[in-house]
Each structure stands twice: as C-alpha cells, then as structure tokens.
Coordinates of C-alpha atoms in Angstrom, one line a residue:
Chain A
M5 CA -38.6 -12.1 8.6
T6 CA -37.9 -15.0 6.3
A7 CA -40.0 -17.5 8.2
A8 CA -40.6 -20.9 6.6
V9 CA -43.6 -20.7 4.4
S10 CA -46.2 -23.5 4.7
S11 CA -47.2 -23.2 1.1
S12 CA -45.8 -25.9 -1.0
R13 CA -45.6 -23.7 -4.1
W14 CA -42.0 -23.4 -5.5
R15 CA -40.7 -19.9 -4.9
F16 CA -37.5 -18.3 -6.0
R17 CA -37.4 -16.0 -3.0
E18 CA -38.8 -16.1 0.5
P19 CA -41.2 -13.3 1.1
G20 CA -40.1 -10.3 3.3
V21 CA -40.8 -6.6 3.8
I22 CA -37.4 -5.3 2.8
P23 CA -37.6 -3.6 -0.6
G24 CA -35.1 -3.5 -3.4
F25 CA -34.6 -7.1 -4.2
G26 CA -35.4 -6.8 -7.9
L27 CA -33.3 -3.8 -8.4
T28 CA -30.1 -5.0 -6.5
F29 CA -30.4 -8.6 -7.6
G30 CA -31.0 -7.6 -11.2
F31 CA -28.2 -5.1 -11.3
A32 CA -25.8 -7.5 -9.6
V33 CA -26.6 -10.3 -12.0
C34 CA -26.4 -8.1 -15.1
Y35 CA -23.1 -6.6 -14.1
L36 CA -21.7 -10.0 -13.2
S37 CA -22.8 -11.4 -16.6
L38 CA -21.4 -8.5 -18.6
V39 CA -18.1 -8.2 -16.9
I40 CA -17.2 -11.7 -15.8
L41 CA -19.4 -14.4 -17.3
I42 CA -19.7 -13.4 -20.9
P43 CA -16.0 -12.7 -21.3
L44 CA -15.1 -16.0 -19.6
S45 CA -17.6 -18.0 -21.7
G46 CA -16.0 -16.3 -24.8
L47 CA -12.8 -18.0 -23.9
V48 CA -14.5 -21.4 -23.6
W49 CA -16.5 -20.8 -26.9
R50 CA -13.3 -19.8 -28.7
S51 CA -11.6 -23.0 -27.6
S52 CA -14.6 -25.1 -28.7
T53 CA -14.1 -23.7 -32.3
L54 CA -10.6 -25.1 -32.3
G55 CA -11.9 -28.7 -32.5
W56 CA -10.8 -31.5 -30.1
Q57 CA -7.8 -32.6 -32.2
D58 CA -6.3 -29.1 -32.5
F59 CA -7.0 -28.3 -28.9
W60 CA -5.3 -31.5 -27.7
S61 CA -2.2 -31.0 -29.9
L62 CA -1.8 -27.4 -28.6
A63 CA -2.5 -28.3 -25.0
S64 CA -0.1 -31.3 -25.0
D65 CA 2.7 -29.4 -26.7
P66 CA 6.0 -30.1 -24.8
R67 CA 6.6 -26.4 -24.0
T68 CA 3.0 -26.0 -22.7
L69 CA 3.3 -29.1 -20.6
S70 CA 6.7 -28.0 -19.2
A71 CA 5.3 -24.5 -18.4
L72 CA 2.3 -26.0 -16.6
K73 CA 4.6 -28.4 -14.7
V74 CA 6.8 -25.4 -13.6
S75 CA 3.7 -23.4 -12.5
F76 CA 2.0 -26.2 -10.7
G77 CA 5.2 -27.7 -9.1
S78 CA 6.5 -24.4 -7.8
A79 CA 3.0 -23.3 -6.5
L80 CA 2.7 -26.6 -4.7
L81 CA 6.1 -26.3 -3.0
A82 CA 5.5 -22.7 -2.1
A83 CA 2.1 -23.6 -0.6
L84 CA 3.8 -26.3 1.5
I85 CA 6.5 -24.0 2.7
N86 CA 3.8 -21.4 3.6
S87 CA 1.7 -24.0 5.4
V88 CA 4.6 -24.7 7.8
F89 CA 5.8 -21.1 8.3
G90 CA 2.4 -19.5 8.0
L91 CA 1.2 -21.8 10.9
V92 CA 4.2 -20.7 13.0
V93 CA 3.5 -17.0 12.2
A94 CA -0.2 -17.4 13.0
W95 CA 0.7 -19.3 16.2
V96 CA 3.2 -16.7 17.4
L97 CA 0.8 -13.8 16.6
V98 CA -2.2 -15.4 18.4
R99 CA -0.5 -17.0 21.4
Y100 CA 2.6 -14.9 22.3
R101 CA 3.1 -11.2 23.3
F102 CA 6.3 -9.6 22.1
P103 CA 7.3 -6.0 21.1
G104 CA 6.2 -5.1 17.6
R105 CA 3.5 -7.7 17.4
R106 CA 0.9 -5.3 16.0
I107 CA 3.2 -4.1 13.3
V108 CA 4.1 -7.7 12.3
D109 CA 0.4 -8.6 12.3
A110 CA -0.4 -5.6 10.0
V111 CA 2.6 -6.3 7.6
V112 CA 1.4 -9.9 7.0
D113 CA -1.2 -8.4 4.7
L114 CA 1.4 -6.7 2.6
P115 CA 1.3 -9.2 -0.3
F116 CA -2.4 -8.4 -0.6
A117 CA -1.8 -4.7 -0.9
L118 CA 1.5 -4.5 -2.7
P119 CA 1.4 -4.5 -6.5
T120 CA 2.8 -7.8 -7.8
A121 CA 5.2 -6.0 -10.2
V122 CA 6.8 -4.1 -7.3
A123 CA 7.1 -7.3 -5.3
G124 CA 8.7 -8.9 -8.4
I125 CA 11.4 -6.4 -8.9
A126 CA 12.2 -6.1 -5.2
L127 CA 12.5 -9.9 -4.8
A128 CA 14.6 -10.1 -8.0
T129 CA 16.9 -7.4 -6.7
L130 CA 17.3 -9.1 -3.3
Y131 CA 17.8 -12.7 -4.5
A132 CA 19.9 -11.9 -7.7
P133 CA 23.5 -13.2 -7.4
N134 CA 24.6 -9.6 -6.6
G135 CA 21.7 -8.9 -4.2
I136 CA 21.8 -8.8 -0.4
I137 CA 20.4 -12.3 0.1
G138 CA 21.4 -13.7 -3.3
A139 CA 25.1 -13.0 -2.7
Q140 CA 25.1 -14.9 0.6
L141 CA 23.3 -17.8 -1.0
A142 CA 25.7 -17.8 -3.9
G143 CA 28.5 -18.1 -1.4
L144 CA 26.9 -21.2 -0.1
G145 CA 26.5 -22.5 -3.7
F146 CA 22.7 -21.8 -4.1
K147 CA 21.4 -20.0 -7.1
V148 CA 17.9 -18.7 -6.5
A149 CA 17.0 -15.9 -8.9
F150 CA 16.6 -16.9 -12.6
T151 CA 15.9 -20.6 -11.6
P152 CA 12.7 -22.4 -10.5
A153 CA 13.8 -21.7 -6.9
G154 CA 13.2 -18.0 -7.6
I155 CA 9.7 -18.8 -8.7
V156 CA 9.1 -20.5 -5.4
V157 CA 10.4 -17.5 -3.5
A158 CA 8.0 -15.2 -5.3
L159 CA 5.1 -17.5 -4.7
V160 CA 5.9 -17.9 -1.0
F161 CA 5.6 -14.1 -0.8
V162 CA 2.3 -14.0 -2.7
G163 CA 0.7 -16.9 -0.8
L164 CA 1.8 -16.2 2.8
P165 CA -1.2 -14.2 3.9
F166 CA -3.7 -16.8 2.7
I167 CA -2.4 -19.4 5.3
V168 CA -1.9 -16.9 8.2
R169 CA -5.3 -15.2 7.7
T170 CA -7.3 -18.5 7.5
V171 CA -5.5 -20.1 10.5
Q172 CA -5.3 -17.0 12.7
P173 CA -9.1 -16.6 13.5
V174 CA -9.6 -20.3 14.1
L175 CA -6.6 -20.5 16.4
A176 CA -7.9 -17.5 18.3
D177 CA -11.3 -19.2 18.8
V178 CA -9.8 -22.4 20.2
D179 CA -11.3 -23.1 23.6
R180 CA -8.5 -23.2 26.1
E181 CA -10.5 -25.6 28.3
V182 CA -9.8 -28.4 25.8
E183 CA -6.1 -28.0 26.3
E184 CA -6.6 -27.8 30.1
A185 CA -8.6 -31.0 30.0
A186 CA -5.9 -32.8 28.1
A187 CA -3.2 -31.4 30.5
T188 CA -5.1 -32.6 33.6
L189 CA -5.2 -36.0 31.9
G190 CA -1.4 -35.9 31.9
A191 CA -0.7 -35.2 28.2
S192 CA 2.6 -33.4 27.5
R193 CA 2.7 -30.1 25.6
L194 CA 3.9 -31.6 22.4
K195 CA 1.2 -34.2 22.5
I196 CA -1.5 -31.6 23.2
V197 CA -0.4 -29.5 20.2
V198 CA -0.1 -32.5 17.8
R199 CA -3.1 -34.5 19.0
V200 CA -5.6 -31.9 20.2
L201 CA -4.8 -28.5 18.6
L202 CA -3.6 -29.4 15.1
P203 CA -6.6 -31.6 14.1
G204 CA -8.9 -28.7 14.8
L205 CA -6.7 -26.4 12.7
L206 CA -6.4 -28.8 9.8
P207 CA -9.5 -27.5 7.8
A208 CA -8.2 -23.9 8.0
I209 CA -4.7 -25.0 7.0
L210 CA -6.0 -27.0 4.1
T211 CA -8.3 -24.1 2.9
G212 CA -5.3 -21.7 3.1
F213 CA -3.1 -24.2 1.3
A214 CA -5.6 -24.6 -1.5
M215 CA -6.1 -20.8 -1.8
A216 CA -2.3 -20.2 -1.9
L217 CA -1.9 -23.0 -4.4
A218 CA -4.7 -21.6 -6.7
R219 CA -3.2 -18.1 -6.5
G220 CA 0.3 -19.5 -7.1
I221 CA -0.6 -21.4 -10.3
G222 CA -2.0 -18.3 -11.9
E223 CA 0.5 -15.7 -10.5
Y224 CA 2.3 -13.6 -13.1
G225 CA 3.6 -10.2 -12.0
S226 CA 5.8 -11.2 -9.1
V227 CA 7.3 -14.2 -10.8
I228 CA 8.4 -13.0 -14.2
F229 CA 11.2 -10.7 -12.9
I230 CA 12.8 -13.3 -10.7
A231 CA 12.2 -16.4 -12.8
G232 CA 14.6 -15.8 -15.7
N233 CA 11.9 -17.2 -18.0
I234 CA 14.0 -19.8 -19.7
P235 CA 11.7 -22.1 -21.8
Y236 CA 11.5 -25.7 -20.5
F237 CA 13.2 -24.6 -17.3
S238 CA 11.8 -21.6 -15.5
E239 CA 8.9 -20.5 -17.8
I240 CA 5.5 -20.3 -16.1
A241 CA 2.2 -21.1 -17.9
P242 CA 0.8 -17.5 -17.6
L243 CA 3.9 -16.1 -19.3
L244 CA 3.5 -18.7 -22.1
I245 CA 0.0 -17.2 -22.7
V246 CA 1.5 -13.8 -23.0
I247 CA 4.2 -15.0 -25.4
R248 CA 1.6 -16.7 -27.6
L249 CA -0.5 -13.6 -27.6
E250 CA 2.5 -11.5 -28.6
E251 CA 3.0 -13.9 -31.5
F252 CA -0.7 -13.4 -32.4
N253 CA -1.1 -17.2 -31.9
Y254 CA -4.5 -16.8 -30.4
A255 CA -5.3 -20.5 -30.7
A256 CA -2.4 -21.6 -28.6
A257 CA -3.0 -18.9 -26.0
T258 CA -6.7 -20.0 -25.8
A259 CA -5.7 -23.6 -25.3
V260 CA -3.2 -22.9 -22.5
G261 CA -5.8 -20.5 -21.0
V262 CA -8.6 -23.1 -21.0
V263 CA -6.3 -25.7 -19.3
M264 CA -5.4 -23.1 -16.6
L265 CA -9.1 -22.1 -16.2
S266 CA -10.0 -25.8 -15.7
I267 CA -7.3 -26.1 -13.0
S268 CA -8.7 -23.0 -11.3
F269 CA -12.2 -24.5 -11.3
L270 CA -10.9 -27.7 -9.8
M271 CA -9.1 -25.7 -7.1
L272 CA -12.3 -23.8 -6.4
L273 CA -14.2 -27.0 -6.1
L274 CA -11.5 -28.4 -3.8
I275 CA -11.8 -25.4 -1.5
N276 CA -15.6 -25.8 -1.3
L277 CA -15.2 -29.5 -0.6
I278 CA -12.7 -28.9 2.2
Q279 CA -15.0 -26.3 3.7
S280 CA -18.2 -28.4 3.6
W281 CA -16.2 -31.4 4.9
S282 CA -14.9 -29.3 7.9
R283 CA -18.5 -28.0 8.6
R284 CA -19.8 -31.6 8.7
R285 CA -16.9 -32.8 10.9
Y286 CA -16.4 -29.9 13.2
G287 CA -19.8 -28.0 13.0
S288 CA -19.8 -24.6 11.3
Chain B
M30 CA 3.6 -24.8 43.9
T31 CA 3.1 -28.5 43.8
D32 CA 4.8 -30.7 41.3
H33 CA 1.5 -31.4 39.7
A34 CA 0.7 -27.7 39.2
I35 CA 4.1 -27.1 37.6
M36 CA 3.5 -30.1 35.2
L37 CA 0.1 -28.7 34.3
R38 CA 1.4 -25.3 33.5
S39 CA 4.2 -26.7 31.4
A40 CA 1.5 -28.6 29.4
L41 CA -0.6 -25.5 28.8
T42 CA 2.0 -23.4 27.1
E43 CA 5.4 -23.8 25.5
T44 CA 8.5 -23.4 27.6
P45 CA 10.1 -19.8 27.3
T46 CA 12.9 -21.3 25.2
V47 CA 10.5 -22.8 22.7
Q48 CA 8.5 -19.6 22.6
R49 CA 11.6 -17.5 21.9
W50 CA 12.6 -20.0 19.1
L51 CA 9.2 -19.9 17.5
I52 CA 9.1 -16.1 17.6
A53 CA 12.6 -16.0 16.1
V54 CA 11.6 -18.4 13.3
A55 CA 8.5 -16.4 12.5
L56 CA 10.3 -13.0 12.5
L57 CA 13.2 -14.3 10.4
F58 CA 10.8 -15.8 7.8
L59 CA 8.8 -12.5 7.6
A60 CA 12.1 -10.6 7.5
F61 CA 13.3 -12.5 4.4
F62 CA 10.0 -12.4 2.6
L63 CA 8.3 -9.2 3.7
F64 CA 10.5 -6.7 5.4
L65 CA 13.6 -7.0 3.3
P66 CA 11.7 -6.5 0.0
L67 CA 10.1 -3.3 1.5
F68 CA 13.5 -2.1 2.5
A69 CA 15.0 -2.9 -0.9
V70 CA 12.4 -0.8 -2.7
F71 CA 13.3 2.3 -0.7
S72 CA 17.0 1.8 -0.6
E73 CA 17.1 1.3 -4.4
A74 CA 14.7 4.2 -5.0
F75 CA 16.8 6.7 -3.1
R76 CA 20.2 5.2 -4.1
N77 CA 21.1 8.3 -6.1
G78 CA 19.5 10.8 -3.7
V79 CA 16.1 12.5 -3.4
G80 CA 16.9 14.6 -6.5
A81 CA 17.2 11.6 -8.8
W82 CA 14.1 10.1 -7.2
W83 CA 12.1 13.3 -7.9
E84 CA 13.5 13.4 -11.5
A85 CA 12.2 9.9 -12.1
I86 CA 8.7 10.8 -10.8
I87 CA 8.2 14.0 -12.8
E88 CA 9.6 12.5 -16.1
P89 CA 6.7 13.0 -18.6
D90 CA 6.2 9.2 -19.3
A91 CA 6.1 8.6 -15.5
L92 CA 3.6 11.4 -15.0
A93 CA 1.4 10.0 -17.9
A94 CA 1.5 6.6 -16.2
I95 CA 0.5 8.0 -12.9
R96 CA -2.4 9.9 -14.5
L97 CA -3.6 6.8 -16.3
T98 CA -3.4 4.7 -13.2
L99 CA -5.5 7.3 -11.3
L100 CA -8.0 7.5 -14.1
V101 CA -8.4 3.7 -14.3
A102 CA -8.9 3.4 -10.6
A103 CA -11.3 6.4 -10.6
I104 CA -13.6 4.6 -13.1
S105 CA -13.3 0.9 -12.0
V106 CA -13.4 1.3 -8.2
P107 CA -16.8 3.2 -8.0
L108 CA -18.4 0.8 -10.5
N109 CA -17.3 -2.2 -8.4
M110 CA -18.3 -0.4 -5.3
V111 CA -21.9 0.1 -6.6
F112 CA -22.0 -3.5 -7.7
G113 CA -20.6 -4.7 -4.3
I114 CA -23.3 -2.8 -2.4
A115 CA -26.1 -4.1 -4.6
A116 CA -24.9 -7.7 -4.5
A117 CA -24.4 -7.6 -0.7
W118 CA -27.9 -6.1 -0.3
A119 CA -29.5 -8.8 -2.4
I120 CA -27.5 -11.6 -0.8
A121 CA -27.5 -10.5 2.8
K122 CA -31.1 -9.2 3.2
F123 CA -33.0 -11.8 1.2
E124 CA -33.3 -15.6 1.0
F125 CA -33.4 -16.9 -2.5
R126 CA -32.5 -20.0 -4.4
G127 CA -29.0 -20.4 -5.8
K128 CA -27.5 -17.9 -3.4
A129 CA -24.4 -20.0 -2.7
F130 CA -23.9 -20.4 -6.4
L131 CA -24.1 -16.6 -6.9
I132 CA -21.5 -16.1 -4.2
T133 CA -19.2 -18.6 -5.9
L134 CA -19.5 -16.7 -9.2
I135 CA -18.7 -13.4 -7.5
D136 CA -15.5 -15.0 -6.1
L137 CA -14.5 -16.4 -9.5
P138 CA -12.1 -13.6 -10.5
F139 CA -10.0 -14.4 -7.4
S140 CA -9.2 -17.9 -8.7
V141 CA -8.6 -16.9 -12.3
S142 CA -5.1 -16.0 -13.3
P143 CA -4.7 -12.3 -14.1
V144 CA -3.3 -13.1 -17.5
I145 CA -6.5 -15.0 -18.3
S146 CA -8.5 -12.0 -17.2
G147 CA -6.7 -10.0 -19.9
L148 CA -6.9 -12.9 -22.4
V149 CA -10.7 -13.0 -22.3
Y150 CA -10.9 -9.4 -23.4
V151 CA -8.3 -9.9 -26.1
L152 CA -10.4 -12.7 -27.5
L153 CA -13.6 -10.6 -27.1
F154 CA -12.4 -7.4 -28.7
G155 CA -9.2 -8.6 -30.7
S156 CA -8.8 -8.6 -34.4
G157 CA -10.2 -12.1 -34.8
S158 CA -13.4 -11.4 -32.9
L159 CA -16.8 -10.3 -34.0
L160 CA -17.1 -7.3 -31.7
G161 CA -13.6 -5.7 -32.2
P162 CA -13.7 -4.9 -35.9
W163 CA -17.4 -3.9 -35.7
L164 CA -16.6 -1.3 -32.9
K165 CA -13.5 -0.2 -34.8
S166 CA -15.6 0.6 -37.8
Y167 CA -17.3 3.2 -35.6
G168 CA -14.0 4.5 -34.4
I169 CA -14.2 2.9 -30.9
E170 CA -10.9 1.3 -29.8
I171 CA -11.2 -1.1 -26.8
L172 CA -8.0 -3.2 -27.0
F173 CA -4.6 -1.6 -26.6
A174 CA -6.4 1.5 -25.4
V175 CA -7.8 2.9 -22.1
P176 CA -11.2 1.1 -22.3
G177 CA -9.5 -2.3 -22.4
I178 CA -7.3 -1.4 -19.4
V179 CA -10.4 -0.3 -17.5
L180 CA -12.3 -3.5 -18.4
A181 CA -9.4 -5.7 -17.3
T182 CA -9.0 -3.8 -14.1
I183 CA -12.8 -4.1 -13.3
F184 CA -12.6 -7.9 -13.9
V185 CA -9.7 -8.3 -11.5
T186 CA -11.0 -6.1 -8.7
F187 CA -14.6 -7.2 -9.1
P188 CA -15.0 -9.3 -5.9
F189 CA -13.3 -7.0 -3.3
V190 CA -16.1 -4.8 -2.1
A191 CA -18.8 -7.5 -2.3
R192 CA -16.5 -9.9 -0.4
E193 CA -16.1 -7.5 2.5
L194 CA -19.7 -6.3 2.6
I195 CA -21.6 -9.7 2.4
P196 CA -20.4 -11.0 5.9
V197 CA -20.8 -7.6 7.5
M198 CA -24.4 -7.2 6.2
Q199 CA -25.3 -10.8 7.1
D200 CA -24.1 -10.2 10.6
Q201 CA -26.3 -7.2 11.0
G202 CA -29.5 -9.1 9.9
T203 CA -32.6 -7.2 8.8
S204 CA -34.2 -6.0 12.1
D205 CA -32.8 -2.5 11.9
E206 CA -34.1 -2.0 8.3
E207 CA -37.5 -3.5 9.3
A208 CA -37.8 -1.1 12.2
A209 CA -37.0 1.9 9.9
L210 CA -39.5 0.7 7.3
S211 CA -42.3 0.1 9.8
L212 CA -41.8 3.7 11.0
G213 CA -42.5 4.8 7.4
A214 CA -39.1 5.3 5.9
S215 CA -38.7 4.7 2.2
G216 CA -36.4 2.0 0.9
W217 CA -33.8 4.6 -0.1
Q218 CA -34.0 6.5 3.2
T219 CA -33.6 3.2 5.1
F220 CA -30.5 2.3 3.1
R221 CA -29.1 5.8 3.4
H222 CA -29.7 6.4 7.1
V223 CA -29.8 2.9 8.6
T224 CA -27.8 0.4 6.5
L225 CA -25.0 2.7 5.3
P226 CA -23.8 3.9 8.7
N227 CA -23.8 0.3 9.9
I228 CA -21.6 -0.9 7.0
R229 CA -19.4 2.1 6.5
W230 CA -16.1 0.6 7.9
G231 CA -16.5 -2.6 6.0
L232 CA -17.3 -0.6 2.9
L233 CA -14.2 1.6 3.4
Y234 CA -12.0 -1.4 3.8
G235 CA -13.4 -3.1 0.7
V236 CA -12.9 0.1 -1.3
L237 CA -9.3 0.4 0.0
L238 CA -8.4 -3.1 -1.0
C239 CA -10.2 -2.7 -4.4
N240 CA -8.3 0.5 -5.0
A241 CA -4.9 -0.9 -4.0
R242 CA -5.4 -3.8 -6.5
A243 CA -6.8 -1.5 -9.2
M244 CA -3.7 0.8 -9.1
G245 CA -1.3 -2.1 -8.8
E246 CA -2.8 -4.6 -11.3
F247 CA -0.1 -5.9 -13.7
G248 CA -0.8 -9.2 -15.4
A249 CA -4.3 -8.5 -16.8
V250 CA -3.5 -4.9 -17.8
S251 CA -0.2 -6.0 -19.4
V252 CA -2.1 -8.3 -21.8
V253 CA -4.6 -5.7 -23.0
S254 CA -2.5 -2.5 -22.8
G255 CA -0.3 -2.8 -25.9
H256 CA 2.5 -1.0 -24.0
I257 CA 2.3 2.4 -25.8
R258 CA 4.7 4.6 -23.8
G259 CA 3.0 7.7 -22.4
L260 CA -0.4 6.5 -23.7
T261 CA -1.4 3.1 -22.4
D262 CA 1.2 2.4 -19.7
T263 CA 0.0 2.3 -16.2
M264 CA 2.4 2.7 -13.2
P265 CA 3.1 -1.1 -12.9
L266 CA 3.7 -1.4 -16.7
H267 CA 6.0 1.7 -16.6
I268 CA 8.0 0.1 -13.8
E269 CA 8.4 -3.1 -15.9
I270 CA 9.7 -1.1 -18.9
L271 CA 12.2 0.9 -16.8
Y272 CA 13.4 -2.3 -15.1
N273 CA 13.9 -4.1 -18.4
E274 CA 15.9 -1.1 -19.6
Y275 CA 18.2 -1.5 -16.6
N276 CA 17.0 1.9 -15.3
F277 CA 16.7 0.4 -11.9
A278 CA 16.7 3.6 -9.9
A279 CA 13.8 5.1 -11.9
A280 CA 11.9 1.8 -11.7
F281 CA 12.2 1.7 -7.9
A282 CA 11.4 5.4 -7.6
V283 CA 8.0 4.8 -9.3
A284 CA 7.6 1.5 -7.3
S285 CA 8.2 3.4 -4.1
L286 CA 5.0 5.4 -4.8
L287 CA 3.0 2.1 -5.1
V288 CA 4.7 0.9 -1.9
G289 CA 3.5 4.1 -0.2
L290 CA 0.0 3.3 -1.4
A291 CA 0.2 -0.2 0.0
L292 CA 1.5 1.0 3.3
V293 CA -1.3 3.6 3.6
T294 CA -3.8 0.9 2.8
L295 CA -2.4 -1.3 5.6
V296 CA -2.3 1.5 8.1
L297 CA -5.9 2.5 7.4
K298 CA -6.9 -1.2 7.6
T299 CA -5.2 -1.6 11.0
A300 CA -6.9 1.7 12.2
I301 CA -10.3 0.4 11.1
E302 CA -9.7 -2.9 13.0
L303 CA -8.6 -1.1 16.1
R304 CA -11.8 1.0 16.0
F305 CA -13.9 -2.2 15.7
A306 CA -12.0 -3.8 18.6
D307 CA -13.2 -1.2 21.1

C-alpha cells in the first residue's frame, strides 16, 4: 500500500505494487493537454495579442457589459429560485413517502440528460404568449417569453438538478438523533429545522448554488429560443460571442470569451473554497 | 400517549398539513419546469399525426443530421471513455503530487460555457490562425466540417466518464488488485478480470451521460459547424433551423427522438441505482 515513506527524498509518486501509472497518467495528461489545455490557452494567448488598450475597450463596450449583466443577473436570480425550490424538492424526496416518488426522483435529472436546444424550444413554446402557461400569465399581465424573465425560466430548468443532487445525499445522511435531542430539549419543529438542520445543509446548498450559477452564466442552447435576444435587453453574453464570430470579429469574440472564462475560473475557485470551508467546519 | 410524547413527535416531523403543502409545492414546481416541457415536446411532435411525424424524421436532411449525430457520438464517446478509465486508474490507484489540481483540470469543461468550447477551436483552426491555413494547404478541413464538430463534442463531454469512475475506483481501494497481482496476474489481466467487473456499472452510467450530452450538444457544435444543411448539421442544429423556419411540427418531431434518448438514459440510470441499492 501507499504507506508513508521515511525517506526524506522528494518524490512525485508514493511507491506501490500496482502497475500502469506511467501509461495511464501519461495518456491522461497528454489527452487533457491536447483536447482542453492547449485550445484554452490559445484563447488566452489570442487575447494577449490584442494589447491591454484594445482588450479593455472591447470588454467594456456597452453592448458587452449589458450582455454580461443580463447573463449574470438572470443566472443569479435563477440560482436563488432553485436554492429555495430545490431544497423543498430534496426535502420532500428524502423525508416523505408519496405515490410516484421514484419517478419524480428520476425526472429531477432530466435537465442533465435533455439536450439544451430541445429544452429551449419546449420552454419557448410553453411560455410564449400563445403557449399553455404563457397565455395564463399574459392574462395576469406577465410577459415571460422574449423578456429577461424567459431567460430566468430557462436557467431555472437547467440549474435545478445541481441544488437537488447536492442537498439530497447530505440530507439523507443527517443523523436523526440530533433532531431527537433538540426535540427532547423542547425545541419546536420550526426551530429544529431552522436552527439545527439548515446550518448543516448550508455548505451543500451553497455548493449547488455556485454550480447552478456557473452553469447559468455560460448557458446558451436553452436560453436563446425563449430570450427573444434583443440587444441591451435580453441578449446573453454567450450569444454575443456567437454574433461576433458570425461577423468575423474574432477580436471582440475573444475579449468577451476571456471575460467569461475569468468568471468561470472565479466560480470554480468559489466552489472549492466553499467545500474546503465546509470540510474544516463540519469535518469531511 | 402522554402530552409530552405528542409534543416530541410533533417536533420530529412536520404536521400532515405541512407535509401535504410541501409535497404540493415541490410537485407543482417540477410540473411547470420539467413535466410540462416533456409533455409539450410530444404533443407538438404528434400534433399533425404519426404520419407527419414520420415524414419529418425520414426527410433527407433530418436523416443526414441523425447520421452525423450518431457518427460524432461514435467517435467522441469511446475516446473519452478510454481517457476516463486511464485518468481514474492513475488518480484512484496511486498517490502523487498535484492530484487535486489534476482533478480540477478534468472538471474544467463543466464550468466553461459551451460557446467558449467552440470558440477555442475557431481560434485554433480558423482563418486567422497558424494551424488552419497550414492544414488547409494539405486539404484537411477542421472548422465548419466534421472534425471540428467531433473536437468540440469531445471538449464538452470530456469529464463525464472520469467524473463517474474516480469516486467508484477510490471507494474500491487497491487490495483486490494487489491480491490478483500477488497471485501472478499481469497488469492487463488484473484490470480486465478484477477492476473492470468492479467498476462496470459506474462505467456504464458515465458512458450513458457522456453519450446523452454528445448527441445533444448544441452551443459548442453550433459555433464550429458552419450550419451546412445535410452536411454539418447535427440533430440539435437541425432542430434549431426547423424551429427558426417556423416548421414547429418537424422541429419537435426530431426533438422527440432526443427526448426519447434522454428518457432511456434516465430509465437506465434508475435501473443501475436500484441494482446498487440491493
């Protein structure tokens, strides 16, 4: 096994009897570099040839800023909505027994398995002013499709499983004895849920929130059909990249791409920070 | 029952009324966002009857899109599967420096926008790049052709198999393999007869998810495909074109095939989980 080695010599790998490290590690790293790292660094390199001045003027272009604002704002709102309803869904699936629970549990993963373009046209059809849901909402004076609200609807669809699937296992693992202890001490149900259960679920909710947010900022396929794509109003940042590419304006596409890539890295860092914080606070 | 016991029980779970309300809220939410979209796809697809649905599927451009989608998945899924197994073997069976960093890099495509996954290949092989014109002088087209679509799909579906396998292999540890090796099995025999049977369900699930995403990818493929009808349109791109032409029935007919794929994926996933639960 990989027992601690007394030798003080620096080693890359702990010794063991299992073969194939060189082959599998080498292949994995080569493939990773060829398919992911070299293409991504090409994007960063391309933006560095722009020069700071040009990059800044492209990145701070009003249409770019407004698209980034739409993407970030609607992803944030959708992730918040999902945190609340995703928690309710996870709670209901873990704690209660009702007919059809298994089917509901399986269907939660639908947004992972359904192509985004299919989700996009289905949601656009439902929420359009002449759609089943859109017509009802229009009667109430709400317009969802072809406005930023439509973007939020699509991102709620896309982000839902992230919250449910991160909260569900943690909630299932909660030791009921803690609740029993709080109950014998005279705490009401509401107090137990808010003061005892929710703090334990917080890291999972935050992780799911950050994952849904990251996915929402970059989402394209499910959004463009329902958004209406009106510049300065309901145009998302990934669509702006596509538009710039179609104009063969590679410099502008690169600038928007680099800004979005930086946001993705920040989100990734945030998720890692949340997880290491929760490990420190609650133990693995 | 004493008053105290009643109080205790009421503090341990929600009252039946609250339970019913919470279930109703959860189901209503899922109905609006998951069940109704599913229902909408099928009701639109069969709006003009099964005949019209079939016509939309066997239309030559639709068939070409289906063939291309199958081809792209047939190339990208096995490649990512081999990578996933190799990466999981290196990460789960050995201790080495920078392991956490390697895992983060493998996860990277999950947090990158699909459009950016396409953009990087446009920059790498496009007209303004070094590689693109050089390859073109040898008659090799990457961008706006099948190789570009395959590359973008590989990028987007890269982490799926590795992500599923790493925790499964880590849980299993190394003792089974060490026993096989000490009995004289070769490395390959050990993998084939000891490791592979242990990880087969995790592997199958990873491949299923990878395949679902490979066949359904839209953003990344849309950027590199060039949208040449009958040549570089995959099923999702064909759906977009039909939808934008207001040919909704045909768009939803092709979409219903992808919904079928998604449902099969979910059913198999649930079946695998039930098997594990025993």
